[in-house]
Short mmCIF file of C-alpha atoms and ligand atoms in Angstrom, two decimals:
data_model
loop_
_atom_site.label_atom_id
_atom_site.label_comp_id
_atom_site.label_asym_id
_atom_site.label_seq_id
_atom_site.Cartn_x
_atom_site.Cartn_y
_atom_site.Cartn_z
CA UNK A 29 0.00 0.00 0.00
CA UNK A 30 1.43 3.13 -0.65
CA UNK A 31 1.96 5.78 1.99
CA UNK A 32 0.06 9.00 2.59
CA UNK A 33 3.24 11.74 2.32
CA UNK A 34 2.94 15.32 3.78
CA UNK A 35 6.26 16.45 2.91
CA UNK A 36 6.33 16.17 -1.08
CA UNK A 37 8.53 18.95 -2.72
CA UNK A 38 8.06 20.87 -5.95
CA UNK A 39 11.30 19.21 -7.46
CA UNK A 40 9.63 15.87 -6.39
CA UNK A 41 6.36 16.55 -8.35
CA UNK A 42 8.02 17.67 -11.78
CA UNK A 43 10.17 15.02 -11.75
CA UNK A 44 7.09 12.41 -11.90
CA UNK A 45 5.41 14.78 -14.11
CA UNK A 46 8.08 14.96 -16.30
CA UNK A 47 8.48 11.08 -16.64
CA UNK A 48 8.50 9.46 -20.13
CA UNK A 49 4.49 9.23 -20.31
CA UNK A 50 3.94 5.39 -19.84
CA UNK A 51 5.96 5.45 -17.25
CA UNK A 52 3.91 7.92 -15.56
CA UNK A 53 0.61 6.31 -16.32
CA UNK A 54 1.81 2.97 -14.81
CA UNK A 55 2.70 4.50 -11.69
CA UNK A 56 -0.44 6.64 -11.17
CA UNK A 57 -2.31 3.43 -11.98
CA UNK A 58 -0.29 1.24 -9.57
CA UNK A 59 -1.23 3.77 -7.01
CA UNK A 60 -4.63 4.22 -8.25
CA UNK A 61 -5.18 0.26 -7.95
CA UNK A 62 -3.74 0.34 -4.03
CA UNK A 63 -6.59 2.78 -3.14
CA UNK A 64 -9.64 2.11 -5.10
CA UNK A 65 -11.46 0.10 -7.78
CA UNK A 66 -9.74 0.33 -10.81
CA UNK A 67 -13.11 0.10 -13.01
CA UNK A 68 -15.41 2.65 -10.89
CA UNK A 69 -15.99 6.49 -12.00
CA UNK A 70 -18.34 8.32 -9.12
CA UNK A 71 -20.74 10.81 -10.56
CA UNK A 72 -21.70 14.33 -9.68
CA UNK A 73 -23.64 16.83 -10.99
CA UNK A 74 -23.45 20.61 -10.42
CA UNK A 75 -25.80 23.34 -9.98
CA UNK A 76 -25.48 26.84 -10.04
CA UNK A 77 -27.66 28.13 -7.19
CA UNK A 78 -26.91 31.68 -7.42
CA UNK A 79 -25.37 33.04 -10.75
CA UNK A 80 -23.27 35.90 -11.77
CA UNK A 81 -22.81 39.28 -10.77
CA UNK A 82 -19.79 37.80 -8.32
CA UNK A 83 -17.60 40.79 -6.29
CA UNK A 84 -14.05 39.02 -7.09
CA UNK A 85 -12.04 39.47 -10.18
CA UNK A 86 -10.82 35.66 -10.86
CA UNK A 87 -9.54 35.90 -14.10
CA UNK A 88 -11.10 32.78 -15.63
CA UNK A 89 -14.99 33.01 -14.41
CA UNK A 90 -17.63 34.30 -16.12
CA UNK A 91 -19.54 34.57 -13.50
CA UNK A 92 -17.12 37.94 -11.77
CA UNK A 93 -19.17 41.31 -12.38
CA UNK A 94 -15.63 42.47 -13.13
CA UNK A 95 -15.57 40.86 -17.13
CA UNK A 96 -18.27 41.98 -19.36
CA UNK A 97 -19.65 38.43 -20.43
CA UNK A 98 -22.79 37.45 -22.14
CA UNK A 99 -24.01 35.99 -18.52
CA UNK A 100 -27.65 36.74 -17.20
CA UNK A 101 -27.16 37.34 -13.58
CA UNK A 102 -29.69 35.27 -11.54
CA UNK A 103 -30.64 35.34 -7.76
CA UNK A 104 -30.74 32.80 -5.28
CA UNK A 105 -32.76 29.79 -6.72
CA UNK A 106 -35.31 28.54 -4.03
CA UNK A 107 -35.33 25.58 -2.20
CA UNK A 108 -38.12 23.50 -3.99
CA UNK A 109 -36.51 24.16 -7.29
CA UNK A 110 -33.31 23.06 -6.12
CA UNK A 111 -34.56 20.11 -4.45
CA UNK A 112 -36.32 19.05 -7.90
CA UNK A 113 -33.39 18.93 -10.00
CA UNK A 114 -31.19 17.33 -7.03
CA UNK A 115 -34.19 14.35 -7.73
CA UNK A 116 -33.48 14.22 -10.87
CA UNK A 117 -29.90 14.20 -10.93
CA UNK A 118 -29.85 11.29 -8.62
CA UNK A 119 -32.94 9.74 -10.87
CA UNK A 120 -30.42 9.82 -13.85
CA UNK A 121 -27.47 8.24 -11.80
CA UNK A 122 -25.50 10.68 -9.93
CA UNK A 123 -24.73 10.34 -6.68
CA UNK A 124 -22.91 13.54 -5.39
CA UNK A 125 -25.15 16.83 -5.74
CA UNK A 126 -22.50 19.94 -6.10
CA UNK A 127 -24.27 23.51 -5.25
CA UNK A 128 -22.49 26.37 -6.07
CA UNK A 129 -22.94 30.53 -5.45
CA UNK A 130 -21.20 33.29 -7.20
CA UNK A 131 -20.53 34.68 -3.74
CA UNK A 132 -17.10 36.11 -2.22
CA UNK A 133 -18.28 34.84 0.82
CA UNK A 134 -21.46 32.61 2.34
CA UNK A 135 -24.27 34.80 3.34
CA UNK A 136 -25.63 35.48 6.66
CA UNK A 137 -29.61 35.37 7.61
CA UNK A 138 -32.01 34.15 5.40
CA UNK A 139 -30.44 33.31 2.35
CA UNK A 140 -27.88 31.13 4.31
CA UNK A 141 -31.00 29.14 5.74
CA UNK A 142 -31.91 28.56 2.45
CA UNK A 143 -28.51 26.89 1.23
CA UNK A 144 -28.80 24.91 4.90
CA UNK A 145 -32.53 23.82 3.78
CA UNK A 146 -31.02 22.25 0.29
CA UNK A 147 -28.40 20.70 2.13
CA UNK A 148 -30.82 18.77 3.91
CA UNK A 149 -33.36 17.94 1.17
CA UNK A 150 -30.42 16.80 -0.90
CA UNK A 151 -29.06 14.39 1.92
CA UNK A 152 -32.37 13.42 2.53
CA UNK A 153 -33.04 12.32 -1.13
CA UNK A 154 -29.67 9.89 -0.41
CA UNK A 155 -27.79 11.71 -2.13
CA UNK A 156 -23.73 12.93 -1.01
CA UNK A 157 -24.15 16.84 -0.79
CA UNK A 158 -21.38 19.45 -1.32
CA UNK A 159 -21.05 23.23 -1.93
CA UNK A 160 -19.04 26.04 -2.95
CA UNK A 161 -20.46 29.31 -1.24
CA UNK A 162 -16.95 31.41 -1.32
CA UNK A 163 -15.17 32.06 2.12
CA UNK A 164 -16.77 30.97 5.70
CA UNK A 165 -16.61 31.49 9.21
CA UNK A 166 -16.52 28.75 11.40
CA UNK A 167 -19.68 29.17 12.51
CA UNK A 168 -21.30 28.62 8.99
CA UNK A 169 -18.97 25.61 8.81
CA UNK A 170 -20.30 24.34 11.34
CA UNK A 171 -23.76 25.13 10.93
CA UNK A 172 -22.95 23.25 7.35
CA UNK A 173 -21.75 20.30 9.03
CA UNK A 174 -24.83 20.04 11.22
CA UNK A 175 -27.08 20.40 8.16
CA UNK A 176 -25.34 16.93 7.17
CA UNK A 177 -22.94 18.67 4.31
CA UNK A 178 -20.79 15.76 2.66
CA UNK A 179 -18.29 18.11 1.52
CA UNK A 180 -17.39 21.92 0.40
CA UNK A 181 -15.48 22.73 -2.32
CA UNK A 182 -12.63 25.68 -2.10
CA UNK A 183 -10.12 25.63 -4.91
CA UNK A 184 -6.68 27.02 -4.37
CA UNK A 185 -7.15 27.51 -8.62
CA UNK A 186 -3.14 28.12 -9.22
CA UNK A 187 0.10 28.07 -7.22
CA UNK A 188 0.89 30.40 -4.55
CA UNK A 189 3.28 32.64 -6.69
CA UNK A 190 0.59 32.86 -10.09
CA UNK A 191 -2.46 33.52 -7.54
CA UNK A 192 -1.85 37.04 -7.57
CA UNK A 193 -1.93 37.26 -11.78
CA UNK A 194 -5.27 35.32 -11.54
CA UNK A 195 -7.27 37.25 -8.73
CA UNK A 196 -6.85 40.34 -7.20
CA UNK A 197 -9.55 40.50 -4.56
CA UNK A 198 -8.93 38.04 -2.18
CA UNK A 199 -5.67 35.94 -1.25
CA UNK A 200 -3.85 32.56 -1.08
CA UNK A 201 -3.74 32.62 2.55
CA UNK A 202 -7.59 33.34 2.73
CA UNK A 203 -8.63 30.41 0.90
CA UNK A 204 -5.99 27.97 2.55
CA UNK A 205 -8.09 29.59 6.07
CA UNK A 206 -11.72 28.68 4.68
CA UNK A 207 -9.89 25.23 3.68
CA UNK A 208 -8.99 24.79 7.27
CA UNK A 209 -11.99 25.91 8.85
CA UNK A 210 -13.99 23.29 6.84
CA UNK A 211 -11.95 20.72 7.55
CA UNK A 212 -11.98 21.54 11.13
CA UNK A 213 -15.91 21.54 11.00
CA UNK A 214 -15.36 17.79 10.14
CA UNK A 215 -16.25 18.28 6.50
CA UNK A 216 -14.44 16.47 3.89
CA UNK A 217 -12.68 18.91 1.78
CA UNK A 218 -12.88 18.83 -1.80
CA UNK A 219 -9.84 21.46 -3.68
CA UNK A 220 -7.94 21.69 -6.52
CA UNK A 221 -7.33 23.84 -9.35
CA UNK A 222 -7.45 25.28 -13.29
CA UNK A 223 -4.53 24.62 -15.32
CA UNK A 224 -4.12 26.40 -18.93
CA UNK A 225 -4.41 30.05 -17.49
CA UNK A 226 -0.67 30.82 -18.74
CA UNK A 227 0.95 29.49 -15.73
CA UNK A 228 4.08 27.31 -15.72
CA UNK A 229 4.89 23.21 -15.24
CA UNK A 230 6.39 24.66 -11.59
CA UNK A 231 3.18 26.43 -10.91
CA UNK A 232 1.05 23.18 -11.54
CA UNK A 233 3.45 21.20 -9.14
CA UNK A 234 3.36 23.81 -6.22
CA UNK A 235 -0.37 23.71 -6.56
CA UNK A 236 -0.64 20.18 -6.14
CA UNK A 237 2.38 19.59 -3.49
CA UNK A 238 0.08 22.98 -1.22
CA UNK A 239 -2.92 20.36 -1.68
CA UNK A 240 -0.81 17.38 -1.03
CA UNK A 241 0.76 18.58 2.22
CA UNK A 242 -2.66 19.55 3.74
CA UNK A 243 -3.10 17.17 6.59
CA UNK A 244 -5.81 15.62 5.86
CA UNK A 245 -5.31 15.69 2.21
CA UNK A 246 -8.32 16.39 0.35
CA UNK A 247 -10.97 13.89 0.15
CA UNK A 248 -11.40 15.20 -3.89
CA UNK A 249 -9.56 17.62 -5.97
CA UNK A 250 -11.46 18.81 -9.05
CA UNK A 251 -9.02 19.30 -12.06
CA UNK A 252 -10.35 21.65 -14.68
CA UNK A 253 -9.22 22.46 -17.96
CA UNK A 254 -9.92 26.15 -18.45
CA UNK A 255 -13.05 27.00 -20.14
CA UNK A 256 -12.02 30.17 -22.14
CA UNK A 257 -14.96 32.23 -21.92
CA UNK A 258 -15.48 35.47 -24.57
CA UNK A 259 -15.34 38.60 -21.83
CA UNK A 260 -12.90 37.09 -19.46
CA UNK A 261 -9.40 38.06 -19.56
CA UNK A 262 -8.47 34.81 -20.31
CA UNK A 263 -10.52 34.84 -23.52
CA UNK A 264 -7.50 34.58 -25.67
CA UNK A 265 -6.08 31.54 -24.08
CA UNK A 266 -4.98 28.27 -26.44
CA UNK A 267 -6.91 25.00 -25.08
CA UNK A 268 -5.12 23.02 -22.45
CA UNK A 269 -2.86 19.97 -24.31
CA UNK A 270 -4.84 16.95 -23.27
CA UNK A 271 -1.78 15.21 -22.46
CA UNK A 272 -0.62 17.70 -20.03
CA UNK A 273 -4.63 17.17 -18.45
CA UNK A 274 -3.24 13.48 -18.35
CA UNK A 275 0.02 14.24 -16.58
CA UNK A 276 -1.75 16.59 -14.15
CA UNK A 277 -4.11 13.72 -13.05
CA UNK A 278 -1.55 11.13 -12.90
CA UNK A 279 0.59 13.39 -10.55
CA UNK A 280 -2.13 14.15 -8.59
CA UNK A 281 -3.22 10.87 -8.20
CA UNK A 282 0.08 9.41 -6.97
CA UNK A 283 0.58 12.52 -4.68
CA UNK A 284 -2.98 12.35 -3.26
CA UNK A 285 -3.22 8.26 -3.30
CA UNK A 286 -6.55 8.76 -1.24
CA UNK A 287 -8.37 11.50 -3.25
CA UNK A 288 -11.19 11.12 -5.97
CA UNK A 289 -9.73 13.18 -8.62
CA UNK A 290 -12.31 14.39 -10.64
CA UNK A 291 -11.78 15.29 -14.39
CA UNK A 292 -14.11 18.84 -14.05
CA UNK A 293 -14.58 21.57 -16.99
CA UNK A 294 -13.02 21.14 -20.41
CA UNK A 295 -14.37 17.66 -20.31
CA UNK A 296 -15.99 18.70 -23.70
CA UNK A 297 -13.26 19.53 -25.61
CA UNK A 298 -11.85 15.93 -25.27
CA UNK A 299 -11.50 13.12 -27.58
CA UNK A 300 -13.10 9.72 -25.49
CA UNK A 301 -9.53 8.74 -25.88
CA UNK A 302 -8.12 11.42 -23.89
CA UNK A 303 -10.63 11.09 -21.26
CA UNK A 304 -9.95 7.12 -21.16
CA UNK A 305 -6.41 7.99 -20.61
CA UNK A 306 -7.31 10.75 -17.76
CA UNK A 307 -9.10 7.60 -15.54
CA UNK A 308 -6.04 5.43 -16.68
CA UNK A 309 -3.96 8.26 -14.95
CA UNK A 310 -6.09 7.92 -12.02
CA UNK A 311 -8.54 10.14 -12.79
CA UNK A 312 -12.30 8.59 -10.76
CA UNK A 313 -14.94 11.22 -10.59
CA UNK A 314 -16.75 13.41 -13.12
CA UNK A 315 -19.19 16.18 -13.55
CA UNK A 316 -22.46 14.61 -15.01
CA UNK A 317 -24.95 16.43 -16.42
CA UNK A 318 -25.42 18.40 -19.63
CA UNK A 319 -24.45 21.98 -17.84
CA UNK A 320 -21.34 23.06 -15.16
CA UNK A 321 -22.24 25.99 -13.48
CA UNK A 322 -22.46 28.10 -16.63
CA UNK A 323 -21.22 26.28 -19.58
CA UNK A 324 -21.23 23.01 -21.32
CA UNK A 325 -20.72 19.94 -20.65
CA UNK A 326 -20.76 16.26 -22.11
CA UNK A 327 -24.53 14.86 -23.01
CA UNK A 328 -25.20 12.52 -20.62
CA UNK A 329 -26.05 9.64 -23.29
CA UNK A 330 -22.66 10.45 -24.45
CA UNK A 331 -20.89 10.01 -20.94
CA UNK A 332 -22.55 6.74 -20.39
CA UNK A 333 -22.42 5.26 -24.17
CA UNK A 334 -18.68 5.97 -22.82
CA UNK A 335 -18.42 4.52 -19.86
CA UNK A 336 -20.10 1.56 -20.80
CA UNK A 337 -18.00 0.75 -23.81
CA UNK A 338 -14.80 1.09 -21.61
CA UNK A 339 -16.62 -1.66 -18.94
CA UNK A 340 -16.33 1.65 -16.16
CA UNK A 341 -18.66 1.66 -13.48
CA UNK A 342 -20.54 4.18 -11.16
CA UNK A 343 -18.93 4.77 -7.84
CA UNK A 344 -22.33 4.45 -5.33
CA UNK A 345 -21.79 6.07 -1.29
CA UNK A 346 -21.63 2.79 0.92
CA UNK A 347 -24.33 2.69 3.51
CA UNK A 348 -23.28 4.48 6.49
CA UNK A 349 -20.58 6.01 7.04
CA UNK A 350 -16.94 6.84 4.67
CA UNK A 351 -16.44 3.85 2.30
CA UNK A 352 -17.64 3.56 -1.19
CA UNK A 353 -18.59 0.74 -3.19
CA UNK A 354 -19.28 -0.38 -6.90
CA UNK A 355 -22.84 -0.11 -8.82
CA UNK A 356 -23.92 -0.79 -12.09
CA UNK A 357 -24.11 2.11 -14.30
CA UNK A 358 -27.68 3.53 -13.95
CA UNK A 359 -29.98 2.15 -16.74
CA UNK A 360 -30.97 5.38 -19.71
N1 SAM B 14 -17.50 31.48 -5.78
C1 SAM B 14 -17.01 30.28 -5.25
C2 SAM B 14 -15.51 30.18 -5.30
O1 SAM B 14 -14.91 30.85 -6.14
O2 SAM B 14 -14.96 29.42 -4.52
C3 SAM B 14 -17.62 29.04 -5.88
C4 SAM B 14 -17.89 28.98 -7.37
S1 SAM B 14 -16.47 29.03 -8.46
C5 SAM B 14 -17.24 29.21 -10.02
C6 SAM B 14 -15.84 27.37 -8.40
C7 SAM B 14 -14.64 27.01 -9.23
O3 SAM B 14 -14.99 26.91 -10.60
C8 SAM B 14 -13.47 27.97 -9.25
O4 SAM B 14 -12.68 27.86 -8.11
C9 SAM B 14 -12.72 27.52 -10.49
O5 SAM B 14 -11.77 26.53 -10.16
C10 SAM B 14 -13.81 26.89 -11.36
N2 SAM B 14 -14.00 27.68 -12.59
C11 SAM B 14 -14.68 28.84 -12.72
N3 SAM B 14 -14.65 29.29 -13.99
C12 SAM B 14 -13.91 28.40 -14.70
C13 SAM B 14 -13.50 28.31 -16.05
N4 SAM B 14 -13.83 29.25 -16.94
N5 SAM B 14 -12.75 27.26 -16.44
C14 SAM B 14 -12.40 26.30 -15.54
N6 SAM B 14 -12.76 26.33 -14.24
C15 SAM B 14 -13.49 27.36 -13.81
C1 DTB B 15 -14.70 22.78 -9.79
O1 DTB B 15 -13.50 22.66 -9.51
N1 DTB B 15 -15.16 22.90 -11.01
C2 DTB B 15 -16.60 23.12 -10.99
C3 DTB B 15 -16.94 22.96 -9.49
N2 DTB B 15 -15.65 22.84 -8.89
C4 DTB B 15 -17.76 23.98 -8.81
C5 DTB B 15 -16.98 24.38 -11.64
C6 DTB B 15 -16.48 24.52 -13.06
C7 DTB B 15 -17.01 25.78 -13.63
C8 DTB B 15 -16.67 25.96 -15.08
C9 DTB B 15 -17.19 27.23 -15.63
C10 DTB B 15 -18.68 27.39 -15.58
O2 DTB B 15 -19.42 26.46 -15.97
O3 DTB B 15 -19.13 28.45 -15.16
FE1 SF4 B 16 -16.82 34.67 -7.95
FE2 SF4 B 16 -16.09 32.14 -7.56
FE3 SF4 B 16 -16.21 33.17 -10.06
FE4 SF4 B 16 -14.30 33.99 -8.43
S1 SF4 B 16 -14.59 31.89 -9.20
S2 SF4 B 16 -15.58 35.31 -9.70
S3 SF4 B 16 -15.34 33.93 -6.45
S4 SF4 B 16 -17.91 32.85 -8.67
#
């Protein structure tokens, strides 16, 4: 079994990410096979609960009021509505239900209650819940635990050193706090990052080694492709080299042995080979559904005409507590 490290380097990183590419692949894979099933893929499905009109500047999202894109701002969906497509989600085979807000941070008073209320219908429908609200205290952590929350995702987006090229309005440090104040809460953390925003190999690598060291490492870390949208600053940005998507998830996967890794936006601009290679590399968990927050994704006949010709199957929550185990694939 391999070990759980908290004390990778940067040098360490590149140097497996730099391996001839088989080479790579068979390690992540060896790794990948120690930890989990090597024929599963878990399925989640995100919603956008509150859209647009967001206070930060993140250079990639469409969603900032800072970038003049072709987004229709919308407010705070209600619970009801939520709840409905959570059912469906879960009727069409998902099994984690992602919620996310265009907010800086979570917000106090009613409209918190509100997020708290889908948390609940969402567990209650048996289904894993998670959301990304922006920053917390530790009392809405909390408060997010008690609701039953599976897990909240906080991406660290880029290294340390390129953070500051990619967002302005908030820092590093602040999202490493609202990554330890979840965890703290005793909700699984899910965080990882964009690559193809200009940053370097190095930048990559000290993202994943930051995410690595964490102690607990995350229970998932989302990898996403940058989705170039018209009106961001990143507009003019060449698509991501699959095969560096395929490096990135094979050194994530041996660095965070544990972790779903989940193969997140640019999932449509991929060949079903490159994708195949991504879960070779150790990549287990995808979005699943015919929208992100905002933009595309892969048709869901597509995703499971996919997984069903490679003989994957869906990742279901065990019954009680931590654990996973193996399902069919749900039936069209
Ligand atoms: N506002 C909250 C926050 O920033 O934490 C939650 C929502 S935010 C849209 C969630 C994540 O989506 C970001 O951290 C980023 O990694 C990802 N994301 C946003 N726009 C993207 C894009 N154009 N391409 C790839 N990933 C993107
Ligand atoms: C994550 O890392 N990727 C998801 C989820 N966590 C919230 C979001 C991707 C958003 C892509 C751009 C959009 O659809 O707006
Ligand atoms: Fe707002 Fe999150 Fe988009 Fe940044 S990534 S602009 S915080 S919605």
């Amino acid at each position: 079994m391999t070990a759980i490290r908290h004390d990778w380097t940067v040098a360490e990183a590149r140097a497996l990410y730099d391996l001839p590419l088989l080479e790579l692949l068979y390690r992540a894979q060896t790794v990948h096979r120690d930890h989990h099933p090597p024929d599963a893929v878990q399925l989640c499905t995100l919603l956008s609960i509150k859209t647009g009109a967001c206070s930060e500047d993140c250079a990639y999202c469409p969603q900032s009021g800072h970038h003049d894109t072709e987004l229709e701002p919308e407010r705070l969906l209600g619970v009801d509505e939520v709840l409905a497509k959570a059912k469906r989600a879960k009727e069409s085979g998902a099994t984690r239900f992602c919620m996310g807000a265009a907010w800086r941070d979570a917000r106090t008073g009613a409209p918190f209650e509100q997020v708290l209320q889908m948390v609940r219908g969402v567990r209650a429908l048996g289904l894993e819940a998670c959301c990304t609200l922006g920053m917390l205290t530790d009392e809405q952590a909390q408060a997010l635990a008690e609701a039953g929350l599976t897990a909240y995702n906080h991406n660290l987006d880029t290294s340390r050193e390129f953070y500051g090229e990619i967002i302005t309005t908030r820092t590093f440090e602040e999202r490493l706090q609202t990554i330890r104040r979840v965890s703290d809460a005793g909700i699984s953390v899910c965080a990882g990052g964009i690559i193809g925003m200009g940053e370097s190999d190095g930048d990559r690598m000290a993202m994943l080694v930051t995410l690595a060291n964490l102690d607990p490492q995350p229970e998932s870390v989302p990898i996403n492709a940058l989705v170039a949208v018209k009106g961001t600053p990143l507009e003019d940005q060449p698509p991501v080299d699959p095969i560096e998507l395929v490096r990135m998830c094979a050194t994530a996967r041996i660095l965070l042995p544990r972790a779903m890794v989940r193969l997140s936006a640019g999932r449509s601009r991929l060949s079903r080979e490159a994708q195949l290679l991504c879960f070779m590399a150790g990549a287990n968990s995808i979005f699943y559904g015919d929208k992100l927050l905002t933009t595309g994704n892969p048709d869901v006949r597509d995703d499971m005409a996919l997984l069903a010709e490679a003989g994957l199957r869906a990742l279901v929550p065990a019954a009680g507590e931590g654990g996973k185990s193996v399902g069919p694939l749900p039936a069209e």
